[in-house]
Structure formats: C-alpha cells, structure tokens
Coordinates of C-alpha atoms (C1' of nucleotides) and ligand atoms in Angstrom, one line a residue:
Chain A
M1 CA 10.5 11.8 15.1
R2 CA 7.5 11.5 12.6
L3 CA 6.4 7.6 11.6
K4 CA 6.9 6.1 8.3
R5 CA 4.2 4.3 6.5
V6 CA 5.3 1.5 6.8
V7 CA 4.7 1.7 10.3
L8 CA 1.0 3.4 10.3
E9 CA 0.1 0.1 8.2
R10 CA 1.3 -2.4 11.0
L11 CA -0.2 -0.4 13.9
M12 CA -3.8 -0.3 12.5
R13 CA -3.0 -3.5 11.9
Y14 CA -2.2 -4.4 15.5
H15 CA -5.4 -2.6 16.6
R16 CA -7.6 -4.3 14.0
F17 CA -6.0 -7.2 14.8
L18 CA -7.0 -6.8 18.9
S19 CA -9.8 -5.2 18.2
Q20 CA -11.3 -8.7 16.7
T21 CA -9.6 -10.4 19.7
T22 CA -10.9 -8.8 22.9
A23 CA -14.1 -8.6 21.1
S24 CA -14.5 -12.4 21.0
K25 CA -13.1 -13.0 23.8
P26 CA -11.8 -10.6 27.0
I27 CA -8.5 -10.2 27.7
Q28 CA -6.0 -7.6 29.2
T29 CA -2.7 -8.8 28.3
I30 CA -0.8 -10.0 25.0
T31 CA 2.8 -10.3 24.2
S32 CA 4.6 -9.3 21.2
A33 CA 5.0 -13.2 19.9
Q34 CA 1.1 -13.9 20.3
I35 CA 0.5 -10.9 17.4
A36 CA 3.4 -11.5 15.7
E37 CA 2.0 -15.3 15.2
A38 CA -1.3 -13.9 14.2
L39 CA 0.2 -11.3 11.7
D40 CA 3.5 -13.0 10.2
I41 CA 5.4 -10.8 11.3
D42 CA 9.2 -10.5 13.7
P43 CA 7.6 -9.9 17.4
T44 CA 11.0 -8.1 17.2
Q45 CA 9.2 -5.6 14.9
V46 CA 6.2 -5.6 16.9
R47 CA 8.2 -3.9 19.9
K48 CA 9.9 -1.4 17.8
D49 CA 6.4 -0.4 16.7
F50 CA 4.6 -0.6 20.6
G51 CA 8.3 1.7 21.2
A52 CA 7.8 3.9 18.9
I53 CA 4.8 5.3 20.4
G54 CA 6.0 4.9 23.8
L55 CA 4.3 2.0 24.9
V56 CA 6.0 0.2 27.5
G57 CA 5.1 -3.7 28.3
I58 CA 5.8 -5.6 31.5
G59 CA 8.0 -8.0 31.0
R60 CA 6.9 -12.1 31.2
V61 CA 3.8 -10.5 30.9
G62 CA 3.5 -8.4 27.7
Y63 CA 1.3 -5.4 27.0
Q64 CA -2.1 -3.9 28.4
V65 CA -4.6 -4.7 25.3
E66 CA -6.0 -1.8 26.1
D67 CA -3.4 0.9 26.0
V68 CA -2.0 -0.6 22.6
C69 CA -5.7 0.8 21.5
C70 CA -5.4 3.8 22.9
A71 CA -2.5 4.6 22.2
V72 CA -2.9 3.9 18.6
R73 CA -5.9 5.6 18.3
T74 CA -4.1 8.9 20.2
V75 CA -1.1 8.4 17.8
M76 CA -3.3 8.3 14.4
G77 CA -5.2 10.9 15.7
F78 CA -8.5 8.9 15.9
D79 CA -10.4 10.5 19.2
K80 CA -10.0 13.6 16.8
E81 CA -12.8 14.0 14.6
N82 CA -12.6 15.5 10.9
P83 CA -15.3 17.1 9.9
A84 CA -14.9 16.1 5.8
V85 CA -16.3 16.7 2.6
L86 CA -17.3 14.8 -0.6
I87 CA -17.2 15.6 -4.1
G88 CA -19.4 13.6 -6.7
V89 CA -22.1 12.0 -5.4
G90 CA -22.5 9.1 -7.8
Q91 CA -22.2 5.1 -7.1
L92 CA -19.0 4.4 -5.1
G93 CA -19.3 8.2 -3.2
G94 CA -23.2 7.2 -2.7
A95 CA -21.3 3.7 -1.0
L96 CA -19.5 5.4 0.8
L97 CA -21.6 7.6 2.8
T98 CA -23.2 5.7 3.9
Y99 CA -20.3 3.3 5.3
P100 CA -20.5 3.6 8.7
G101 CA -17.5 2.6 9.8
F102 CA -16.2 6.2 10.1
E103 CA -17.2 6.9 12.9
K104 CA -14.4 5.6 15.0
Y105 CA -12.0 6.8 12.9
G106 CA -13.0 10.4 13.9
L107 CA -14.1 11.1 10.1
S108 CA -17.8 12.6 9.9
I109 CA -18.9 13.9 5.8
T110 CA -20.4 17.6 7.2
A111 CA -21.4 17.9 3.4
V112 CA -21.6 16.6 -0.3
F113 CA -21.5 18.0 -3.4
D114 CA -22.1 17.1 -7.3
S115 CA -22.6 19.0 -10.5
D116 CA -25.5 17.2 -11.4
P117 CA -28.6 19.1 -11.6
A118 CA -30.5 15.9 -10.8
K119 CA -28.7 14.8 -8.1
T120 CA -28.6 18.3 -6.3
G121 CA -31.2 19.2 -3.8
R122 CA -32.0 15.8 -3.8
S123 CA -31.3 13.7 -0.2
K124 CA -29.0 10.7 -0.2
A125 CA -28.5 8.6 3.2
G126 CA -29.6 11.6 4.8
H127 CA -27.6 14.6 2.9
T128 CA -29.0 17.0 0.9
I129 CA -26.4 17.4 -1.6
R130 CA -25.0 20.3 -2.6
S131 CA -24.0 22.5 -5.6
I132 CA -20.5 22.3 -6.3
R133 CA -20.3 26.2 -7.1
S134 CA -21.6 26.3 -3.1
L135 CA -17.8 23.9 -2.6
K136 CA -15.1 26.8 -1.7
P137 CA -17.6 28.7 0.4
Y138 CA -18.1 26.3 2.3
I139 CA -14.5 24.5 2.7
R140 CA -13.7 28.1 3.6
K141 CA -16.8 29.2 6.3
H142 CA -16.2 25.6 7.8
D143 CA -12.7 25.2 8.0
I144 CA -12.4 22.0 6.0
M145 CA -9.1 20.6 5.9
L146 CA -10.3 16.6 3.9
A147 CA -12.0 16.2 1.1
I148 CA -13.0 13.3 -0.4
L149 CA -12.6 12.9 -4.2
C150 CA -14.9 10.4 -6.0
T151 CA -15.7 12.3 -9.3
P152 CA -14.6 11.1 -12.8
V153 CA -11.2 11.2 -13.8
E154 CA -11.6 14.2 -15.8
V155 CA -12.9 16.8 -13.2
S156 CA -10.4 15.6 -11.1
Q157 CA -7.6 17.3 -10.6
T158 CA -9.4 20.4 -11.4
I159 CA -11.7 20.1 -8.9
A160 CA -8.2 19.7 -6.5
D161 CA -7.2 22.9 -7.9
R162 CA -9.9 24.2 -6.0
L163 CA -9.4 22.3 -3.1
V164 CA -6.0 23.2 -2.5
S165 CA -6.7 27.2 -3.6
V166 CA -9.4 27.3 -0.4
G167 CA -6.6 25.9 1.7
I168 CA -7.7 22.0 1.7
K169 CA -4.6 20.0 4.2
A170 CA -5.4 16.9 2.2
I171 CA -7.6 14.6 -0.4
W172 CA -8.6 11.2 -0.3
N173 CA -8.7 10.1 -3.8
F174 CA -10.9 7.3 -5.5
T175 CA -10.2 8.5 -8.9
P176 CA -7.5 6.6 -11.0
T177 CA -4.9 9.6 -11.8
D178 CA -2.4 11.1 -9.5
L179 CA -3.2 14.1 -8.7
A180 CA -0.5 17.6 -8.5
V181 CA -0.7 19.7 -5.6
P182 CA 1.6 21.4 -3.3
P183 CA 4.2 19.7 -1.1
D184 CA 2.4 20.0 2.3
V185 CA -1.2 18.9 1.3
L186 CA -0.9 15.0 1.5
V187 CA -2.9 13.3 -1.1
R188 CA -3.6 9.9 -0.4
D189 CA -4.3 7.7 -3.5
E190 CA -7.2 4.5 -3.3
H191 CA -6.0 3.6 -6.7
I192 CA -8.1 0.3 -7.5
S193 CA -6.3 -1.2 -10.2
L194 CA -3.2 -1.3 -7.7
G195 CA -5.5 -4.1 -6.5
L196 CA -6.0 -5.4 -9.8
S197 CA -2.2 -6.0 -10.9
E198 CA -1.2 -7.7 -7.8
I199 CA -4.0 -10.2 -8.6
A200 CA -3.4 -10.3 -11.9
Y201 CA 0.0 -11.3 -11.6
H202 CA -0.1 -13.6 -9.3
L203 CA -3.0 -15.1 -11.5
K204 CA -0.4 -15.3 -14.2
Q205 CA 1.6 -17.2 -12.5
Chain B
M1 CA 12.6 -13.6 -10.7
R2 CA 9.1 -12.6 -9.2
L3 CA 8.6 -9.0 -8.9
K4 CA 8.5 -7.6 -6.2
R5 CA 5.2 -5.9 -4.7
V6 CA 7.0 -2.3 -5.3
V7 CA 8.3 -2.6 -8.4
L8 CA 4.5 -3.7 -8.9
E9 CA 3.0 -0.4 -8.0
R10 CA 6.1 1.7 -9.2
L11 CA 4.9 -0.2 -13.2
M12 CA 1.1 0.1 -12.7
R13 CA 2.2 4.2 -11.8
Y14 CA 4.2 4.4 -14.7
H15 CA 1.6 3.3 -16.8
R16 CA -1.3 5.5 -15.8
F17 CA 1.4 7.8 -16.5
L18 CA 2.0 7.1 -19.9
S19 CA -1.8 6.4 -20.4
Q20 CA -2.5 9.9 -19.6
T21 CA 0.2 12.0 -21.3
T22 CA -0.3 10.2 -24.7
A23 CA -4.1 10.4 -24.5
S24 CA -3.6 14.2 -24.6
K25 CA -0.5 14.7 -26.7
P26 CA 0.4 11.5 -28.5
I27 CA 4.4 11.0 -28.3
Q28 CA 6.2 8.3 -29.0
T29 CA 9.5 7.8 -26.8
I30 CA 9.9 9.0 -23.1
T31 CA 13.6 9.3 -21.6
S32 CA 14.0 7.5 -17.8
A33 CA 14.0 11.1 -16.7
Q34 CA 10.9 12.5 -17.8
I35 CA 9.3 9.8 -16.4
A36 CA 11.0 10.1 -12.9
E37 CA 10.5 13.4 -12.7
A38 CA 6.6 13.4 -12.7
L39 CA 6.4 10.6 -10.9
D40 CA 8.5 11.7 -8.3
I41 CA 11.2 9.2 -8.4
D42 CA 14.5 8.7 -8.9
P43 CA 15.6 7.9 -12.6
T44 CA 17.6 4.9 -12.3
Q45 CA 14.4 3.4 -10.1
V46 CA 13.1 3.9 -13.0
R47 CA 15.6 2.3 -15.8
K48 CA 15.3 -0.7 -13.1
D49 CA 12.0 -1.4 -13.4
F50 CA 12.4 -1.6 -17.0
G51 CA 15.1 -3.8 -17.1
A52 CA 13.2 -5.6 -14.9
I53 CA 10.5 -6.7 -17.1
G54 CA 13.0 -6.8 -20.3
L55 CA 12.8 -3.0 -21.3
V56 CA 15.3 -1.7 -23.5
G57 CA 15.9 2.0 -24.1
I58 CA 17.9 3.0 -26.6
G59 CA 20.8 6.3 -25.6
R60 CA 20.2 9.2 -26.1
V61 CA 16.1 8.5 -27.1
G62 CA 14.8 6.4 -24.4
Y63 CA 12.4 4.7 -24.4
Q64 CA 9.5 3.3 -26.9
V65 CA 5.8 4.6 -24.8
E66 CA 4.2 1.9 -26.8
D67 CA 6.5 -0.8 -25.6
V68 CA 6.7 0.5 -22.4
C69 CA 2.5 -0.1 -21.9
C70 CA 3.0 -3.0 -24.0
A71 CA 5.3 -4.8 -21.3
V72 CA 3.5 -3.9 -18.2
R73 CA -0.1 -5.1 -19.6
T74 CA 1.7 -8.4 -20.1
V75 CA 3.7 -8.6 -17.0
M76 CA 0.4 -8.0 -15.1
G77 CA -1.7 -10.3 -17.2
F78 CA -3.8 -8.0 -18.0
D79 CA -3.9 -9.2 -21.2
K80 CA -4.7 -13.1 -20.2
E81 CA -9.1 -12.8 -19.5
N82 CA -10.2 -13.0 -15.8
P83 CA -13.4 -13.9 -14.9
A84 CA -14.3 -13.5 -11.2
V85 CA -17.2 -14.0 -8.9
L86 CA -18.7 -10.7 -6.5
I87 CA -19.6 -11.5 -3.1
G88 CA -21.8 -9.4 -1.8
V89 CA -24.2 -7.4 -3.5
G90 CA -24.5 -4.1 -1.3
Q91 CA -23.6 -0.9 -1.4
L92 CA -19.8 -1.6 -2.5
G93 CA -21.0 -4.7 -4.7
G94 CA -23.5 -2.6 -6.1
A95 CA -20.9 0.1 -7.0
L96 CA -18.1 -2.0 -7.8
L97 CA -20.1 -4.1 -10.4
T98 CA -21.5 -1.0 -12.6
Y99 CA -17.5 0.1 -12.6
P100 CA -16.6 -0.2 -16.5
G101 CA -12.6 0.7 -15.6
F102 CA -12.1 -2.9 -14.5
E103 CA -12.0 -4.4 -18.2
K104 CA -9.0 -3.0 -19.8
Y105 CA -7.3 -5.0 -16.6
G106 CA -8.7 -7.9 -18.1
L107 CA -11.6 -8.6 -15.1
S108 CA -14.7 -9.6 -15.6
I109 CA -17.4 -10.6 -13.3
T110 CA -19.3 -13.1 -14.7
A111 CA -21.7 -13.6 -11.8
V112 CA -23.1 -12.3 -8.5
F113 CA -24.1 -14.0 -5.2
D114 CA -25.9 -12.6 -2.0
S115 CA -27.5 -14.2 1.0
D116 CA -30.4 -11.5 0.9
P117 CA -33.3 -13.5 -0.3
A118 CA -35.0 -10.4 -0.9
K119 CA -32.1 -9.4 -3.7
T120 CA -31.2 -12.8 -5.3
G121 CA -33.0 -13.2 -8.5
R122 CA -33.0 -9.5 -9.3
S123 CA -31.3 -8.0 -11.5
K124 CA -28.5 -5.4 -11.1
A125 CA -26.3 -3.5 -13.7
G126 CA -27.2 -6.8 -16.5
H127 CA -26.1 -9.5 -13.3
T128 CA -28.4 -12.0 -12.3
I129 CA -27.9 -11.6 -8.1
R130 CA -27.3 -15.7 -7.3
S131 CA -28.3 -17.5 -4.1
I132 CA -24.9 -18.0 -2.1
R133 CA -26.2 -21.5 -2.0
S134 CA -25.1 -21.8 -5.6
L135 CA -21.8 -20.4 -5.1
K136 CA -19.3 -23.7 -4.8
P137 CA -21.2 -25.4 -8.0
Y138 CA -21.0 -21.9 -10.3
I139 CA -16.7 -22.0 -9.0
R140 CA -16.7 -25.6 -9.5
K141 CA -18.4 -25.2 -12.6
H142 CA -16.8 -22.6 -14.5
D143 CA -13.0 -22.9 -13.4
I144 CA -12.9 -19.6 -11.5
M145 CA -10.0 -18.3 -10.1
L146 CA -11.1 -15.3 -8.5
A147 CA -13.5 -13.7 -6.0
I148 CA -14.4 -10.5 -4.6
L149 CA -15.7 -9.9 -1.8
C150 CA -17.9 -7.2 -0.3
T151 CA -20.5 -8.6 2.5
P152 CA -20.4 -7.8 6.1
V153 CA -17.4 -8.6 7.8
E154 CA -18.4 -10.5 10.0
V155 CA -19.2 -13.1 7.7
S156 CA -15.9 -12.9 5.6
Q157 CA -14.1 -16.0 7.0
T158 CA -17.0 -18.1 6.6
I159 CA -17.0 -17.2 3.1
A160 CA -13.5 -17.5 2.5
D161 CA -13.1 -20.8 3.8
R162 CA -15.6 -21.7 0.9
L163 CA -13.9 -20.7 -1.7
V164 CA -10.4 -22.3 -0.8
S165 CA -12.7 -25.4 -0.1
V166 CA -13.7 -24.9 -3.9
G167 CA -10.3 -23.9 -5.2
I168 CA -10.2 -20.5 -5.2
K169 CA -6.3 -18.7 -5.8
A170 CA -7.2 -15.1 -5.3
I171 CA -9.1 -13.3 -3.3
W172 CA -10.1 -9.2 -4.0
N173 CA -10.8 -8.4 0.1
F174 CA -13.2 -5.3 0.6
T175 CA -13.9 -6.2 4.2
P176 CA -12.2 -5.0 7.1
T177 CA -10.5 -8.2 8.1
D178 CA -7.8 -10.1 8.3
L179 CA -8.2 -13.2 6.7
A180 CA -6.8 -16.1 7.2
V181 CA -6.5 -19.0 4.0
P182 CA -3.2 -21.2 2.9
P183 CA 0.4 -19.6 1.7
D184 CA -1.2 -20.7 -1.9
V185 CA -4.3 -18.5 -1.9
L186 CA -3.3 -14.4 -2.6
V187 CA -5.5 -12.4 -0.4
R188 CA -5.2 -8.6 -2.0
D189 CA -7.1 -6.3 1.0
E190 CA -8.5 -3.0 0.1
H191 CA -8.3 -1.6 4.2
I192 CA -10.2 1.2 4.3
S193 CA -9.3 2.5 7.3
L194 CA -5.5 2.2 6.2
G195 CA -5.9 4.9 4.4
L196 CA -7.8 7.0 6.8
S197 CA -5.0 6.3 9.3
E198 CA -2.9 8.0 7.1
I199 CA -4.9 11.1 6.3
A200 CA -5.6 11.8 10.2
Y201 CA -1.8 11.4 11.2
H202 CA -1.8 14.2 9.1
L203 CA -4.2 16.2 9.7
K204 CA -3.0 16.0 13.3
Q205 CA 0.5 17.2 12.8
Chain C
dG1 C1' 13.8 -15.4 49.1
dA2 C1' 15.6 -18.2 45.5
dC3 C1' 15.8 -19.5 41.1
dC4 C1' 13.7 -20.4 36.6
dA5 C1' 10.9 -19.5 32.5
dA6 C1' 8.9 -15.8 29.3
dT7 C1' 9.3 -11.4 27.9
dC8 C1' 10.9 -6.8 27.4
dG9 C1' 14.0 -3.1 25.5
dT10 C1' 17.7 -3.0 22.8
dG11 C1' 22.3 -2.7 20.5
dA12 C1' 24.6 -5.6 16.6
dT13 C1' 23.7 -8.1 12.6
dA14 C1' 21.7 -9.0 7.7
dT15 C1' 19.1 -8.0 4.2
dA16 C1' 15.9 -4.7 1.2
dT17 C1' 15.8 -1.3 -1.4
dT18 C1' 17.2 3.0 -3.3
dT19 C1' 20.7 6.3 -5.2
dC20 C1' 25.2 7.4 -6.8
dA21 C1' 28.9 7.0 -10.5
dC22 C1' 30.7 5.6 -14.1
dA23 C1' 31.1 3.2 -18.6
dT24 C1' 28.9 2.5 -23.1
dA25 C1' 25.6 3.8 -26.5
dT26 C1' 23.2 6.5 -30.0
dT27 C1' 22.0 11.3 -31.8
dC28 C1' 22.5 15.5 -34.0
dA29 C1' 25.6 19.7 -35.3
dG30 C1' 29.3 21.1 -38.2
Chain D
dC1 C1' 33.5 11.6 -40.1
dT2 C1' 34.4 13.7 -36.1
dG3 C1' 33.0 15.4 -31.3
dA4 C1' 29.7 16.8 -27.6
dA5 C1' 26.2 15.7 -25.7
dT6 C1' 22.8 13.0 -23.5
dA7 C1' 20.3 9.0 -22.5
dT8 C1' 21.0 3.2 -21.0
dG9 C1' 22.6 -0.2 -18.2
dT10 C1' 24.7 -1.8 -13.7
dG11 C1' 27.9 -2.6 -10.1
dA12 C1' 29.1 0.1 -5.7
dA13 C1' 27.6 2.5 -1.9
dA14 C1' 24.1 4.1 1.0
dT15 C1' 20.2 4.3 3.0
dA16 C1' 16.2 2.2 5.0
dT17 C1' 14.0 -2.0 6.9
dA18 C1' 13.9 -6.3 9.6
dT19 C1' 16.1 -9.8 12.2
dC20 C1' 19.0 -12.1 15.3
dA21 C1' 21.8 -12.3 19.7
dC22 C1' 21.4 -11.2 24.6
dG23 C1' 21.0 -8.5 29.1
dA24 C1' 17.1 -7.3 31.9
dT25 C1' 13.1 -7.1 34.3
dT26 C1' 9.4 -9.6 35.7
dG27 C1' 5.9 -13.4 37.8
dG28 C1' 5.5 -18.1 39.3
dT29 C1' 7.1 -22.2 42.5
dC30 C1' 8.9 -24.6 45.5
Ligands
NAD301 N1 -17.7 2.4 -8.8 C1 -16.4 1.9 -8.5 O1 -16.7 0.8 -8.2 C2 -15.2 3.0 -8.2 C3 -13.9 1.8 -8.1 C4 -12.9 2.5 -7.9 C5 -12.9 3.8 -8.7 N2 -13.5 4.3 -9.0 C6 -13.7 6.2 -9.4 O2 -14.1 6.7 -8.8 C7 -14.9 7.9 -9.8 C8 -16.5 7.4 -9.3 O3 -16.6 6.6 -10.1 P1 -18.2 5.9 -9.9 O4 -18.5 4.7 -10.3 O5 -18.7 6.4 -8.8 O6 -19.2 7.2 -10.9 P2 -20.5 7.6 -11.2 O7 -20.4 8.1 -13.1 O8 -21.5 7.1 -10.7 O9 -20.7 9.4 -10.6 C9 -20.2 10.7 -10.9 C10 -21.0 11.4 -10.0 O10 -19.6 12.9 -9.8 C11 -20.4 13.4 -10.6 N3 -20.1 14.9 -11.2 C12 -19.2 14.7 -12.4 N4 -18.4 15.9 -12.8 C13 -18.5 16.4 -11.8 C14 -17.9 18.3 -10.8 N5 -17.1 18.5 -12.0 N6 -18.0 18.0 -10.0 C15 -18.8 17.1 -9.1 N7 -19.6 16.4 -9.1 C16 -19.5 15.9 -10.4 C17 -21.6 13.0 -11.9 O11 -22.6 14.2 -11.2 C18 -22.0 11.8 -10.5 O12 -23.0 11.8 -9.8 C19 -14.8 7.6 -10.9 O13 -12.5 8.5 -11.3 C20 -14.2 6.4 -11.1 O14 -13.0 5.8 -12.0 C21 -14.8 4.3 -8.8
NAD302 N1 -20.2 0.7 2.1 C1 -19.2 1.5 2.0 O1 -18.2 2.1 1.4 C2 -17.3 0.6 2.9 C3 -16.3 0.9 2.4 C4 -15.4 -0.1 2.6 C5 -15.6 -1.2 3.5 N2 -16.2 -1.5 3.1 C6 -17.1 -3.4 3.7 O2 -17.8 -3.6 2.4 C7 -18.8 -4.1 2.9 C8 -19.7 -4.3 2.7 O3 -20.2 -2.7 2.6 P1 -21.5 -2.1 2.2 O4 -22.0 -0.9 2.4 O5 -21.5 -2.9 0.6 O6 -22.5 -3.4 3.4 P2 -24.3 -3.8 2.6 O7 -24.8 -3.9 3.6 O8 -24.6 -2.8 1.6 O9 -24.1 -5.3 1.9 C9 -23.9 -6.3 1.8 C10 -24.6 -7.2 1.1 O10 -24.1 -8.5 1.6 C11 -24.9 -9.6 1.9 N3 -24.5 -10.6 2.6 C12 -24.9 -11.1 3.9 N4 -24.2 -12.0 3.9 C13 -23.8 -12.2 3.3 C14 -23.1 -13.9 2.9 N5 -23.5 -14.5 3.9 N6 -23.2 -13.7 2.1 C15 -23.6 -13.8 0.4 N7 -24.0 -12.1 0.7 C16 -24.2 -12.0 2.5 C17 -26.5 -8.5 2.3 O11 -27.1 -9.1 1.8 C18 -26.0 -7.5 1.8 O12 -26.4 -7.3 0.1 C19 -18.5 -4.2 4.1 O13 -17.5 -5.1 5.2 C20 -17.5 -3.0 4.4 O14 -17.0 -3.2 6.3 C21 -17.5 -0.9 2.6

DNA sequence: GACCAATCGTGATATATTTCACATATTCAG
DNA sequence: CTGAATATGTGAAATATATCACGATTGGTC
C-alpha cells in the first residue's frame, strides 16, 4: 500500500535523528522507545511505521540503525538519481542552487533557466543560466521529471502549464500560489506563509 | 479553543485563494461550495473552519469575501507587528532578507546577525550585519520574541539555547535539525528534506 | 537450562478529523 | 405573498490516525 504523507514525514524524522545520533556516537541498534522518547512520538507508532516499510526488529534488542536508514532511503527513493531543472535564478533560486544538501537525497540540478537577458548566458554556482525559451526542448531531450519553481508568482502558472505540456511529473513549488495541474503531476508546495501563520498565531496567544 | 494546525493551514489556503481571486476579479461574496471546489476540500469543512473563527454566512448567498480575509488575518495575528531577528546571513538568510512578502503578514526583520568577521559591519538589503556577540543584548533591549535561524546546522542548537536563555518565544528554523527547546517556545521547522522526500517517493512510483 | 526483564508485533480501543444528512434561513420569480 | 431553489450550520456517522494492552520472542543471569 502506498505510504501516507504523515508516515513519510515521520520516516524522515527517524532518518534525520538516526543520522545525527550515529554521526556523534556510532551505535549498532536502537529501540523504538529510544526513538520515541527523542522525537516525542509514541513507541507503538515508531514500530508500526517501521513495519510499514518492512523493517523487523529483534525482541529485547531493537532495530539495526543501519537497516533503518537504508530502508528509509530505499523506500523514499533517495538512492535513485533524480535530475531536475531549476527555473528562476533570483534570490531564492540562487540560494537553492548553492545548497549542497540535496545530493544525499538523490537530487541533482542539471540545468537552470531564467527569462532575464541580463542573466542568461552568465554562470551561477557552476551552472550556466539558460534562456527560458530552451526549457521545453531541454526537458524533452533529457527526459526530466522534476522542476523546481522559483519565479515570480505572476508567471508560476504559465510556467507550470509549459512544464506539464512537456511531460513533467513533479513540481517543487516555492512560489506562493496554488498551481492547477493534472492529477498525475505532483505539486509540492513550500508555502512559506504557512510557517509564518503558525508563528504569528502562537505569538498572539 | 485553540485552533489546530490543520485548521490554520486551511485558513491560509482560503485566504490565499480569496486574495488571488479578488485581485483579478472583484467579487463581494463567495459560497463554501465555490471555495471547496477550487481547493478540493469538502464544503462542510470550509463552513466548519469559518465557524471556528466566528464567521457567519448568509443562506443562499455565502460569505462576504472581505469579512473572511479580515477574520483570517485577525485570528492569525497578521495585523500585529512582529519584529524579528535573522541569524546567519548566508545564501538562504540573504534571500529571506530581500523577500518583500513578509510585510503583509506583520513580520519585520529589525536586525540581522552573523559570526563571520568579513560580514559583520557590512550592509545587506538595507540591514547592517551585526556581530553574533550582540545578539543577546539586542533581543533583551528590544524585547524580540521571534528569531529566524539560517546558520549552518552545526551551531543551530547552540544559538537556539542562547535564544531561549534570553526569552525568545518562537524560532523559525530553516536548518535541518530538530531543536530541543522548552515547551513554551514554538519551533517551526522548514525542513526542506520533507518536501524532497514526498517528491522522490512520488517519482519512484 | 530455566527464569526474568525488555522489546517487538499487532489486534483492540480511543481519539481526531472528515464527510454526510438534514433542519433552518434567505433570495428570487411569478 | 407564496413557493421553489440554494445556502448555511450542525449533530450524527464514517473514516483516519494514534494509543493501549498484551502475547510472543529474545538476551542475559544464575
Ligand atoms: N526570496 C525569498 O526568500 C522567498 C521566500 C519564499 C518564497 N519566495 C518566492 O520565490 C519566488 C522567487 O523569489 P525571489 O526572491 O528569488 O525573486 P527574484 O526576483 O529574486 O527572482 C525571480 C527570478 O525569476 C526570473 N524570472 C522572471 N520571470 C521569469 C520567467 N517567465 N521565466 C523564468 N524566469 C523568470 C527573474 O529573472 C528572476 O531571476 C517568488 O515567487 C517568491 O514569492 C521567495
Ligand atoms: N541554501 C539553501 O538553499 C538552503 C536550503 C535549505 C536549508 N538550508 C539551511 O540553511 C542554513 C544556511 O544555509 P546557507 O546556504 O545560507 O549557508 P551559508 O553558509 O551560505 O550561510 C550560513 C551563514 O551563517 C553564518 N554563521 C555561521 N556560524 C554562525 C554563528 N555561530 N552565528 C551566526 N552566524 C553564523 C555564516 O557566516 C554564514 O553567513 C543551513 O543550515 C542549511 O542547511 C539552506
């Protein structure tokens, strides 16, 4: 069965926690109770999540840390290389371009695009900025499935339409708008205002 | 009763949708069914959410768009000005600094800090970068409640401890780590890897 | 080798969230 | 003014998610 979003999120938390923990002090195994304690989750939940991705622990011992990390990475698809294009090399797009953390999740930005003639042709963080006009041919030629969208919000839907028309399968949307796409295309929104709303609401109390 | 996170998230979606819709075509009222249709939510859910923030509609007409937007903004606390400090003026911190979109949510970055001597004293996007040593006195003096954390992940917890010790009430955490803070301090994580996991999982299918 | 303590795996239970169903209220047409 | 149509508001039902309770399994101890 397809994993739910909440499960994926918890799996990532387990993975991050175990990566951090083992980095400082190498340990072989860990119990669901230990993870639960650290992450403020019910231990049963941890075991059910692990069960959902086929992990089996051993009584009185717990789980092999190595196994857990591998299983999460495999299930998530981080071992698979995902080439992606980035569109809109401005403040945010530029920051994402330099981010070295994507690598370990299998994401590699293979081409970047902008509409600004002052930017196209120039280089940024090792990438030559291409004209937005070459977007569709590039995606078709290299069979790209993922696009990272960092353009001004006004053009987001237009670009999304183009991406869809050329067969993109997922859009990582950093622009504050709800994109309309066919059901088989995944849009993952990083709407920064959501975080802000939670913070503002908390500070108001 | 305190609103749940899922409700806050939907309220933001309503707000964004109505802002966008009225921007292009001014309308007075809207029905729960119209909103539900556009956002792919159950209409009952929309009405319950509106009820939760004290909105009443009128039969056969719907809700006053103006009222909805106001109510959301008020409930969220966007009308209240929230001064904030930003820590770590690197790629990401720099991008956030230039972002004009925070204003309409009441967030204003009043001071920025960095530990790099090559950066402190210099100016970025209209802010003079202060030494991290002046962080605590500044927060105390100006009674700052919110900090935006964009430092390397290794120092996140150290900085967070300092922030807590000087009475911060919320941390907007852009670094990929789970911070340990007292229960009365809100940490809002913008863990980019969560988005990536959802995308990678989808592309694997 | 037998027992004890700790841990997993999981069905049953509890809680949270969403959806349904319908009474009530309002608009508009004739 | 009356009736038909279309909204809202909300308790009840359904679904989803999280927690509890406990048998099964394993490792350590004597
Ligand atoms: N800067 C931030 O911290 C931040 C935070 C959250 C969300 N965002 C969102 O991210 C998006 C980008 O923000 P930014 O601050 O980087 O803006 P920016 O203006 O610095 O960058 C936008 C880039 O997109 C390019 N562009 C414009 N039209 C284009 C087109 N049709 N095709 C291709 N490229 C095009 C521009 O030339 C520019 O380089 C915005 O939607 C913004 O709301 C930004
Ligand atoms: N760049 C991205 O697109 C991106 C995306 C997601 C998450 N992040 C996270 O955001 C954080 C910052 O990323 P970045 O790309 O901007 O890195 P960066 O190296 O460009 O910036 C980090 C800044 O923090 C400053 N700093 C270091 N130690 C400090 C301290 N003790 N006190 C104050 N300032 C200190 C550095 O001088 C530097 O200016 C990292 O944790 C990164 O994982 C970055």
